[in-house]
PDB file of C-alpha atoms in Angstrom:
ATOM      1  CA  UNK A 250    -173.199 -17.970 -85.825  1.00  0.00           C
ATOM      2  CA  UNK A 251    -171.900 -14.887 -83.995  1.00  0.00           C
ATOM      3  CA  UNK A 252    -170.998 -14.999 -80.311  1.00  0.00           C
ATOM      4  CA  UNK A 253    -174.397 -13.729 -79.153  1.00  0.00           C
ATOM      5  CA  UNK A 254    -176.225 -16.313 -81.232  1.00  0.00           C
ATOM      6  CA  UNK A 255    -173.944 -19.101 -80.027  1.00  0.00           C
ATOM      7  CA  UNK A 256    -174.488 -18.091 -76.396  1.00  0.00           C
ATOM      8  CA  UNK A 257    -178.259 -17.960 -76.886  1.00  0.00           C
ATOM      9  CA  UNK A 258    -178.240 -21.372 -78.539  1.00  0.00           C
ATOM     10  CA  UNK A 259    -176.158 -22.886 -75.725  1.00  0.00           C
ATOM     11  CA  UNK A 260    -178.580 -21.445 -73.176  1.00  0.00           C
ATOM     12  CA  UNK A 261    -181.604 -22.836 -75.003  1.00  0.00           C
ATOM     13  CA  UNK A 262    -179.980 -26.244 -75.431  1.00  0.00           C
ATOM     14  CA  UNK A 263    -179.011 -26.382 -71.758  1.00  0.00           C
ATOM     15  CA  UNK A 264    -182.616 -25.610 -70.823  1.00  0.00           C
ATOM     16  CA  UNK A 265    -183.845 -28.433 -73.067  1.00  0.00           C
ATOM     17  CA  UNK A 266    -181.465 -30.914 -71.454  1.00  0.00           C
ATOM     18  CA  UNK A 267    -182.542 -29.713 -67.988  1.00  0.00           C
ATOM     19  CA  UNK A 268    -186.156 -30.398 -68.937  1.00  0.00           C
ATOM     20  CA  UNK A 269    -185.141 -33.884 -70.023  1.00  0.00           C
ATOM     21  CA  UNK A 270    -183.323 -34.470 -66.736  1.00  0.00           C
ATOM     22  CA  UNK A 271    -186.435 -33.375 -64.851  1.00  0.00           C
ATOM     23  CA  UNK A 272    -188.569 -35.791 -66.855  1.00  0.00           C
ATOM     24  CA  UNK A 273    -186.038 -38.552 -66.229  1.00  0.00           C
ATOM     25  CA  UNK A 274    -186.239 -38.052 -62.474  1.00  0.00           C
ATOM     26  CA  UNK A 275    -190.021 -38.268 -62.570  1.00  0.00           C
ATOM     27  CA  UNK A 276    -189.954 -41.434 -64.686  1.00  0.00           C
ATOM     28  CA  UNK A 277    -187.420 -43.129 -62.406  1.00  0.00           C
ATOM     29  CA  UNK A 278    -189.661 -42.319 -59.450  1.00  0.00           C
ATOM     30  CA  UNK A 279    -192.667 -43.800 -61.263  1.00  0.00           C
ATOM     31  CA  UNK A 280    -190.838 -47.084 -61.818  1.00  0.00           C
ATOM     32  CA  UNK A 281    -189.684 -47.205 -58.194  1.00  0.00           C
ATOM     33  CA  UNK A 282    -193.179 -46.508 -56.889  1.00  0.00           C
ATOM     34  CA  UNK A 283    -194.812 -49.014 -59.241  1.00  0.00           C
ATOM     35  CA  UNK A 284    -192.520 -51.779 -57.983  1.00  0.00           C
ATOM     36  CA  UNK A 285    -193.089 -50.643 -54.392  1.00  0.00           C
ATOM     37  CA  UNK A 286    -196.849 -50.917 -54.961  1.00  0.00           C
ATOM     38  CA  UNK A 287    -196.342 -54.433 -56.294  1.00  0.00           C
ATOM     39  CA  UNK A 288    -194.255 -55.483 -53.296  1.00  0.00           C
ATOM     40  CA  UNK A 289    -196.353 -53.831 -50.581  1.00  0.00           C
ATOM     41  CA  UNK A 290    -199.818 -54.092 -52.080  1.00  0.00           C
ATOM     42  CA  UNK A 291    -200.347 -50.354 -51.681  1.00  0.00           C
ATOM     43  CA  UNK A 292    -203.317 -49.397 -53.846  1.00  0.00           C
ATOM     44  CA  UNK A 293    -202.734 -45.699 -53.135  1.00  0.00           C
ATOM     45  CA  UNK A 294    -199.197 -45.884 -54.492  1.00  0.00           C
ATOM     46  CA  UNK A 295    -200.297 -47.800 -57.579  1.00  0.00           C
ATOM     47  CA  UNK A 296    -203.078 -45.325 -58.309  1.00  0.00           C
ATOM     48  CA  UNK A 297    -200.682 -42.390 -57.875  1.00  0.00           C
ATOM     49  CA  UNK A 298    -198.341 -43.876 -60.501  1.00  0.00           C
ATOM     50  CA  UNK A 299    -201.244 -44.299 -62.920  1.00  0.00           C
ATOM     51  CA  UNK A 300    -202.458 -40.736 -62.364  1.00  0.00           C
ATOM     52  CA  UNK A 301    -198.956 -39.278 -62.720  1.00  0.00           C
ATOM     53  CA  UNK A 302    -198.467 -40.809 -66.166  1.00  0.00           C
ATOM     54  CA  UNK A 303    -200.132 -37.782 -67.753  1.00  0.00           C
ATOM     55  CA  UNK A 304    -197.353 -35.610 -66.345  1.00  0.00           C
ATOM     56  CA  UNK A 305    -194.784 -37.821 -68.074  1.00  0.00           C
ATOM     57  CA  UNK A 306    -196.717 -37.634 -71.348  1.00  0.00           C
ATOM     58  CA  UNK A 307    -196.918 -33.849 -71.098  1.00  0.00           C
ATOM     59  CA  UNK A 308    -193.178 -33.621 -70.458  1.00  0.00           C
ATOM     60  CA  UNK A 309    -192.537 -35.595 -73.632  1.00  0.00           C
ATOM     61  CA  UNK A 310    -194.774 -33.259 -75.622  1.00  0.00           C
ATOM     62  CA  UNK A 311    -193.099 -30.188 -74.123  1.00  0.00           C
ATOM     63  CA  UNK A 312    -189.599 -31.455 -74.892  1.00  0.00           C
ATOM     64  CA  UNK A 313    -190.537 -32.277 -78.469  1.00  0.00           C
ATOM     65  CA  UNK A 314    -192.069 -28.848 -78.944  1.00  0.00           C
ATOM     66  CA  UNK A 315    -189.016 -27.186 -77.405  1.00  0.00           C
ATOM     67  CA  UNK A 316    -186.650 -29.150 -79.612  1.00  0.00           C
ATOM     68  CA  UNK A 317    -188.586 -28.320 -82.776  1.00  0.00           C
ATOM     69  CA  UNK A 318    -188.651 -24.637 -81.822  1.00  0.00           C
ATOM     70  CA  UNK A 319    -184.921 -24.651 -81.123  1.00  0.00           C
ATOM     71  CA  UNK A 320    -184.200 -26.170 -84.531  1.00  0.00           C
ATOM     72  CA  UNK A 321    -186.447 -23.622 -86.238  1.00  0.00           C
ATOM     73  CA  UNK A 322    -184.915 -20.659 -84.383  1.00  0.00           C
ATOM     74  CA  UNK A 323    -181.231 -21.566 -84.472  1.00  0.00           C
ATOM     75  CA  UNK A 324    -180.972 -23.896 -87.480  1.00  0.00           C
ATOM     76  CA  UNK A 325    -178.214 -25.978 -85.852  1.00  0.00           C
ATOM     77  CA  UNK A 326    -176.012 -28.334 -87.833  1.00  0.00           C
ATOM     78  CA  UNK A 327    -173.667 -31.220 -87.173  1.00  0.00           C
ATOM     79  CA  UNK A 328    -173.016 -32.043 -83.508  1.00  0.00           C
ATOM     80  CA  UNK A 329    -175.605 -29.562 -82.205  1.00  0.00           C
ATOM     81  CA  UNK A 330    -178.369 -30.992 -84.367  1.00  0.00           C
ATOM     82  CA  UNK A 331    -177.498 -34.538 -83.266  1.00  0.00           C
ATOM     83  CA  UNK A 332    -177.820 -33.562 -79.609  1.00  0.00           C
ATOM     84  CA  UNK A 333    -181.231 -31.991 -80.137  1.00  0.00           C
ATOM     85  CA  UNK A 334    -182.593 -34.910 -82.139  1.00  0.00           C
ATOM     86  CA  UNK A 335    -181.149 -37.367 -79.617  1.00  0.00           C
ATOM     87  CA  UNK A 336    -182.833 -35.454 -76.797  1.00  0.00           C
ATOM     88  CA  UNK A 337    -186.190 -35.917 -78.500  1.00  0.00           C
ATOM     89  CA  UNK A 338    -185.517 -39.621 -78.946  1.00  0.00           C
ATOM     90  CA  UNK A 339    -184.526 -40.064 -75.297  1.00  0.00           C
ATOM     91  CA  UNK A 340    -187.699 -38.260 -74.273  1.00  0.00           C
ATOM     92  CA  UNK A 341    -189.686 -40.772 -76.310  1.00  0.00           C
ATOM     93  CA  UNK A 342    -187.897 -43.647 -74.597  1.00  0.00           C
ATOM     94  CA  UNK A 343    -188.715 -42.124 -71.217  1.00  0.00           C
ATOM     95  CA  UNK A 344    -192.360 -41.701 -72.169  1.00  0.00           C
ATOM     96  CA  UNK A 345    -192.491 -45.401 -72.993  1.00  0.00           C
ATOM     97  CA  UNK A 346    -190.799 -46.279 -69.696  1.00  0.00           C
ATOM     98  CA  UNK A 347    -193.515 -44.270 -67.972  1.00  0.00           C
ATOM     99  CA  UNK A 348    -196.137 -46.349 -69.771  1.00  0.00           C
ATOM    100  CA  UNK A 349    -194.442 -49.548 -68.633  1.00  0.00           C
ATOM    101  CA  UNK A 350    -194.369 -48.292 -65.034  1.00  0.00           C
ATOM    102  CA  UNK A 351    -198.082 -47.572 -65.319  1.00  0.00           C
ATOM    103  CA  UNK A 352    -198.650 -51.121 -66.580  1.00  0.00           C
ATOM    104  CA  UNK A 353    -196.865 -52.518 -63.520  1.00  0.00           C
ATOM    105  CA  UNK A 354    -198.982 -50.315 -61.252  1.00  0.00           C
ATOM    106  CA  UNK A 355    -202.152 -51.626 -62.894  1.00  0.00           C
ATOM    107  CA  UNK A 356    -200.985 -55.193 -62.326  1.00  0.00           C
ATOM    108  CA  UNK A 357    -200.265 -54.334 -58.683  1.00  0.00           C
ATOM    109  CA  UNK A 358    -203.907 -53.327 -58.248  1.00  0.00           C
ATOM    110  CA  UNK A 359    -205.148 -56.545 -59.821  1.00  0.00           C
ATOM    111  CA  UNK A 360    -202.749 -58.921 -58.132  1.00  0.00           C
ATOM    112  CA  UNK A 361    -203.224 -57.806 -54.541  1.00  0.00           C
ATOM    113  CA  UNK A 362    -206.286 -59.910 -53.766  1.00  0.00           C
ATOM    114  CA  UNK A 363    -204.636 -63.113 -54.982  1.00  0.00           C
ATOM    115  CA  UNK A 364    -201.162 -62.378 -53.699  1.00  0.00           C
ATOM    116  CA  UNK A 365    -200.892 -64.722 -50.714  1.00  0.00           C
ATOM    117  CA  UNK A 366    -197.122 -65.187 -50.885  1.00  0.00           C
ATOM    118  CA  UNK A 367    -195.001 -62.051 -51.165  1.00  0.00           C
ATOM    119  CA  UNK A 368    -191.920 -64.214 -51.670  1.00  0.00           C
ATOM    120  CA  UNK A 369    -193.116 -64.796 -55.228  1.00  0.00           C
ATOM    121  CA  UNK A 370    -192.234 -61.196 -56.099  1.00  0.00           C
ATOM    122  CA  UNK A 371    -188.716 -61.128 -54.659  1.00  0.00           C
ATOM    123  CA  UNK A 372    -187.217 -61.967 -58.031  1.00  0.00           C
ATOM    124  CA  UNK A 373    -189.214 -59.154 -59.614  1.00  0.00           C
ATOM    125  CA  UNK A 374    -187.818 -56.767 -57.014  1.00  0.00           C
ATOM    126  CA  UNK A 375    -184.254 -57.893 -57.816  1.00  0.00           C
ATOM    127  CA  UNK A 376    -184.866 -57.400 -61.535  1.00  0.00           C
ATOM    128  CA  UNK A 377    -186.321 -53.944 -60.857  1.00  0.00           C
ATOM    129  CA  UNK A 378    -183.204 -52.907 -58.917  1.00  0.00           C
ATOM    130  CA  UNK A 379    -180.942 -53.943 -61.795  1.00  0.00           C
ATOM    131  CA  UNK A 380    -183.104 -52.252 -64.405  1.00  0.00           C
ATOM    132  CA  UNK A 381    -183.333 -49.026 -62.403  1.00  0.00           C
ATOM    133  CA  UNK A 382    -179.552 -48.986 -62.063  1.00  0.00           C
ATOM    134  CA  UNK A 383    -179.214 -49.368 -65.829  1.00  0.00           C
ATOM    135  CA  UNK A 384    -181.770 -46.620 -66.453  1.00  0.00           C
ATOM    136  CA  UNK A 385    -180.132 -44.158 -64.050  1.00  0.00           C
ATOM    137  CA  UNK A 386    -176.661 -44.770 -65.468  1.00  0.00           C
ATOM    138  CA  UNK A 387    -177.812 -44.402 -69.060  1.00  0.00           C
ATOM    139  CA  UNK A 388    -179.501 -41.089 -68.264  1.00  0.00           C
ATOM    140  CA  UNK A 389    -176.419 -39.862 -66.418  1.00  0.00           C
ATOM    141  CA  UNK A 390    -174.341 -40.811 -69.436  1.00  0.00           C
ATOM    142  CA  UNK A 391    -176.586 -38.807 -71.755  1.00  0.00           C
ATOM    143  CA  UNK A 392    -176.827 -35.679 -69.585  1.00  0.00           C
ATOM    144  CA  UNK A 393    -173.121 -35.754 -68.653  1.00  0.00           C
ATOM    145  CA  UNK A 394    -172.072 -36.610 -72.240  1.00  0.00           C
ATOM    146  CA  UNK A 395    -170.141 -39.582 -70.864  1.00  0.00           C
ATOM    147  CA  UNK A 396    -169.738 -42.048 -73.716  1.00  0.00           C
ATOM    148  CA  UNK A 397    -167.641 -44.464 -71.637  1.00  0.00           C
ATOM    149  CA  UNK A 398    -170.448 -44.843 -69.108  1.00  0.00           C
ATOM    150  CA  UNK A 399    -172.962 -45.228 -71.944  1.00  0.00           C
ATOM    151  CA  UNK A 400    -170.951 -48.076 -73.456  1.00  0.00           C
ATOM    152  CA  UNK A 401    -170.814 -49.793 -70.053  1.00  0.00           C
ATOM    153  CA  UNK A 402    -174.601 -49.660 -69.783  1.00  0.00           C
ATOM    154  CA  UNK A 403    -174.951 -51.054 -73.292  1.00  0.00           C
ATOM    155  CA  UNK A 404    -172.558 -53.902 -72.535  1.00  0.00           C
ATOM    156  CA  UNK A 405    -174.480 -54.914 -69.384  1.00  0.00           C
ATOM    157  CA  UNK A 406    -177.839 -55.294 -71.112  1.00  0.00           C
ATOM    158  CA  UNK A 407    -177.282 -59.051 -71.221  1.00  0.00           C
ATOM    159  CA  UNK A 408    -177.362 -59.128 -67.404  1.00  0.00           C
ATOM    160  CA  UNK A 409    -180.956 -57.906 -67.495  1.00  0.00           C
ATOM    161  CA  UNK A 410    -181.832 -60.582 -70.049  1.00  0.00           C
ATOM    162  CA  UNK A 411    -180.211 -63.322 -67.963  1.00  0.00           C
ATOM    163  CA  UNK A 412    -181.996 -62.271 -64.770  1.00  0.00           C
ATOM    164  CA  UNK A 413    -185.315 -62.044 -66.611  1.00  0.00           C
ATOM    165  CA  UNK A 414    -184.848 -65.576 -67.973  1.00  0.00           C
ATOM    166  CA  UNK A 415    -184.009 -66.885 -64.492  1.00  0.00           C
ATOM    167  CA  UNK A 416    -187.077 -65.176 -63.039  1.00  0.00           C
ATOM    168  CA  UNK A 417    -189.265 -66.550 -65.829  1.00  0.00           C
ATOM    169  CA  UNK A 418    -188.196 -70.095 -64.930  1.00  0.00           C
ATOM    170  CA  UNK A 419    -188.626 -69.477 -61.201  1.00  0.00           C
ATOM    171  CA  UNK A 420    -192.187 -68.224 -61.607  1.00  0.00           C
ATOM    172  CA  UNK A 421    -193.083 -71.172 -63.848  1.00  0.00           C
ATOM    173  CA  UNK A 422    -191.789 -73.498 -61.119  1.00  0.00           C
ATOM    174  CA  UNK A 423    -193.998 -71.823 -58.520  1.00  0.00           C
ATOM    175  CA  UNK A 424    -196.984 -72.241 -60.838  1.00  0.00           C
ATOM    176  CA  UNK A 425    -196.308 -75.952 -61.355  1.00  0.00           C
ATOM    177  CA  UNK A 426    -195.748 -76.588 -57.649  1.00  0.00           C
ATOM    178  CA  UNK A 427    -198.994 -74.970 -56.515  1.00  0.00           C
ATOM    179  CA  UNK A 428    -201.929 -74.108 -58.822  1.00  0.00           C
ATOM    180  CA  UNK A 429    -202.954 -71.391 -56.361  1.00  0.00           C
ATOM    181  CA  UNK A 430    -199.903 -69.439 -57.549  1.00  0.00           C
ATOM    182  CA  UNK A 431    -200.944 -69.400 -61.193  1.00  0.00           C
ATOM    183  CA  UNK A 432    -202.927 -66.156 -61.133  1.00  0.00           C
ATOM    184  CA  UNK A 433    -200.370 -64.156 -59.154  1.00  0.00           C
ATOM    185  CA  UNK A 434    -197.404 -65.561 -61.077  1.00  0.00           C
ATOM    186  CA  UNK A 435    -199.024 -64.802 -64.412  1.00  0.00           C
ATOM    187  CA  UNK A 436    -199.333 -61.152 -63.445  1.00  0.00           C
ATOM    188  CA  UNK A 437    -195.759 -61.168 -62.142  1.00  0.00           C
ATOM    189  CA  UNK A 438    -194.545 -62.555 -65.461  1.00  0.00           C
ATOM    190  CA  UNK A 439    -196.127 -59.586 -67.215  1.00  0.00           C
ATOM    191  CA  UNK A 440    -194.492 -57.229 -64.695  1.00  0.00           C
ATOM    192  CA  UNK A 441    -191.133 -58.894 -65.261  1.00  0.00           C
ATOM    193  CA  UNK A 442    -191.505 -58.482 -69.016  1.00  0.00           C
ATOM    194  CA  UNK A 443    -192.319 -54.794 -68.530  1.00  0.00           C
ATOM    195  CA  UNK A 444    -189.137 -54.421 -66.491  1.00  0.00           C
ATOM    196  CA  UNK A 445    -187.110 -56.220 -69.138  1.00  0.00           C
ATOM    197  CA  UNK A 446    -188.477 -53.784 -71.710  1.00  0.00           C
ATOM    198  CA  UNK A 447    -187.467 -50.861 -69.473  1.00  0.00           C
ATOM    199  CA  UNK A 448    -183.973 -52.328 -69.559  1.00  0.00           C
ATOM    200  CA  UNK A 449    -184.139 -52.236 -73.353  1.00  0.00           C
ATOM    201  CA  UNK A 450    -185.091 -48.560 -73.271  1.00  0.00           C
ATOM    202  CA  UNK A 451    -182.174 -47.878 -70.928  1.00  0.00           C
ATOM    203  CA  UNK A 452    -179.898 -49.463 -73.520  1.00  0.00           C
ATOM    204  CA  UNK A 453    -181.546 -47.347 -76.233  1.00  0.00           C
ATOM    205  CA  UNK A 454    -180.711 -44.235 -74.217  1.00  0.00           C
ATOM    206  CA  UNK A 455    -177.100 -45.382 -73.846  1.00  0.00           C
ATOM    207  CA  UNK A 456    -176.895 -45.757 -77.616  1.00  0.00           C
ATOM    208  CA  UNK A 457    -178.344 -42.266 -78.070  1.00  0.00           C
ATOM    209  CA  UNK A 458    -175.729 -40.885 -75.658  1.00  0.00           C
ATOM    210  CA  UNK A 459    -172.919 -42.273 -77.796  1.00  0.00           C
ATOM    211  CA  UNK A 460    -174.527 -41.126 -81.033  1.00  0.00           C
ATOM    212  CA  UNK A 461    -175.167 -37.597 -79.733  1.00  0.00           C
ATOM    213  CA  UNK A 462    -171.491 -37.103 -78.946  1.00  0.00           C
ATOM    214  CA  UNK A 463    -169.749 -39.085 -81.676  1.00  0.00           C
ATOM    215  CA  UNK A 464    -172.236 -39.665 -84.474  1.00  0.00           C
ATOM    216  CA  UNK A 465    -171.471 -43.387 -84.105  1.00  0.00           C
ATOM    217  CA  UNK A 466    -174.223 -46.000 -84.111  1.00  0.00           C
ATOM    218  CA  UNK A 467    -172.848 -48.637 -81.767  1.00  0.00           C
ATOM    219  CA  UNK A 468    -175.599 -51.152 -82.532  1.00  0.00           C
ATOM    220  CA  UNK A 469    -177.561 -51.147 -85.740  1.00  0.00           C
ATOM    221  CA  UNK A 470    -178.937 -54.508 -84.690  1.00  0.00           C
ATOM    222  CA  UNK A 471    -179.100 -55.605 -81.075  1.00  0.00           C
ATOM    223  CA  UNK A 472    -180.328 -59.236 -80.948  1.00  0.00           C
ATOM    224  CA  UNK A 473    -182.078 -60.276 -77.731  1.00  0.00           C
ATOM    225  CA  UNK A 474    -181.626 -63.968 -77.104  1.00  0.00           C
ATOM    226  CA  UNK A 475    -182.295 -65.336 -73.641  1.00  0.00           C
ATOM    227  CA  UNK A 476    -181.094 -68.624 -72.178  1.00  0.00           C
ATOM    228  CA  UNK A 477    -184.312 -70.309 -73.268  1.00  0.00           C
ATOM    229  CA  UNK A 478    -183.263 -69.732 -76.868  1.00  0.00           C
ATOM    230  CA  UNK A 479    -186.183 -67.435 -77.605  1.00  0.00           C
ATOM    231  CA  UNK A 480    -185.551 -64.558 -79.998  1.00  0.00           C
ATOM    232  CA  UNK A 481    -187.318 -61.327 -78.957  1.00  0.00           C
ATOM    233  CA  UNK A 482    -188.015 -59.476 -82.182  1.00  0.00           C
ATOM    234  CA  UNK A 483    -189.532 -56.570 -80.237  1.00  0.00           C
ATOM    235  CA  UNK A 484    -186.272 -55.614 -78.551  1.00  0.00           C
ATOM    236  CA  UNK A 485    -185.843 -52.481 -80.652  1.00  0.00           C
ATOM    237  CA  UNK A 486    -188.528 -49.803 -81.182  1.00  0.00           C
TER     238      UNK A 486
END
């Protein structure tokens, strides 16, 4: 490609990555607000997360369309093509994270009437903080092309699994101690699983960050075994 074409391609690619960063910010906010709705019982916040999911879906469609157009116009190869394809894949991960945030918001609406002890959700809040940290760092790694940070995120995925397992046991204990907790804890277990899945998508994004820059697949197979000895065959999508 001549200098003009290279400059135009770089401009288009930068715009695509900016769109992805904008989508990422919106998705992070959706997760934060969904957990806030769960902790505070705010129906307005939960409903706002559910309504905003269409914006996330549209962002995913726009990024895919932009990536396809960029490939058609510029016919990139090698490193450039990897970055574009990886951007589409990260967008898909973010779209799924948005769906999981919406699921948590829906649970927040259902659980509120039966939620007589807010202490039951403290573990969920702790898990959410860890998962959000993983998600933010993985996205930073992708946008900043920081493979070292991406590898750190990937390596810490087991922390999310361990905290999820601990929370699973804690909620089961609450259910056994007081049958009145069963309904609320069941919903919280689903919320915790949604958060654990968001952690998996954060790890996916970290893997994409490494692949985009190096072409290396750091994990063809990422087994997900918790302390209960249960194998999660849905860990990779």
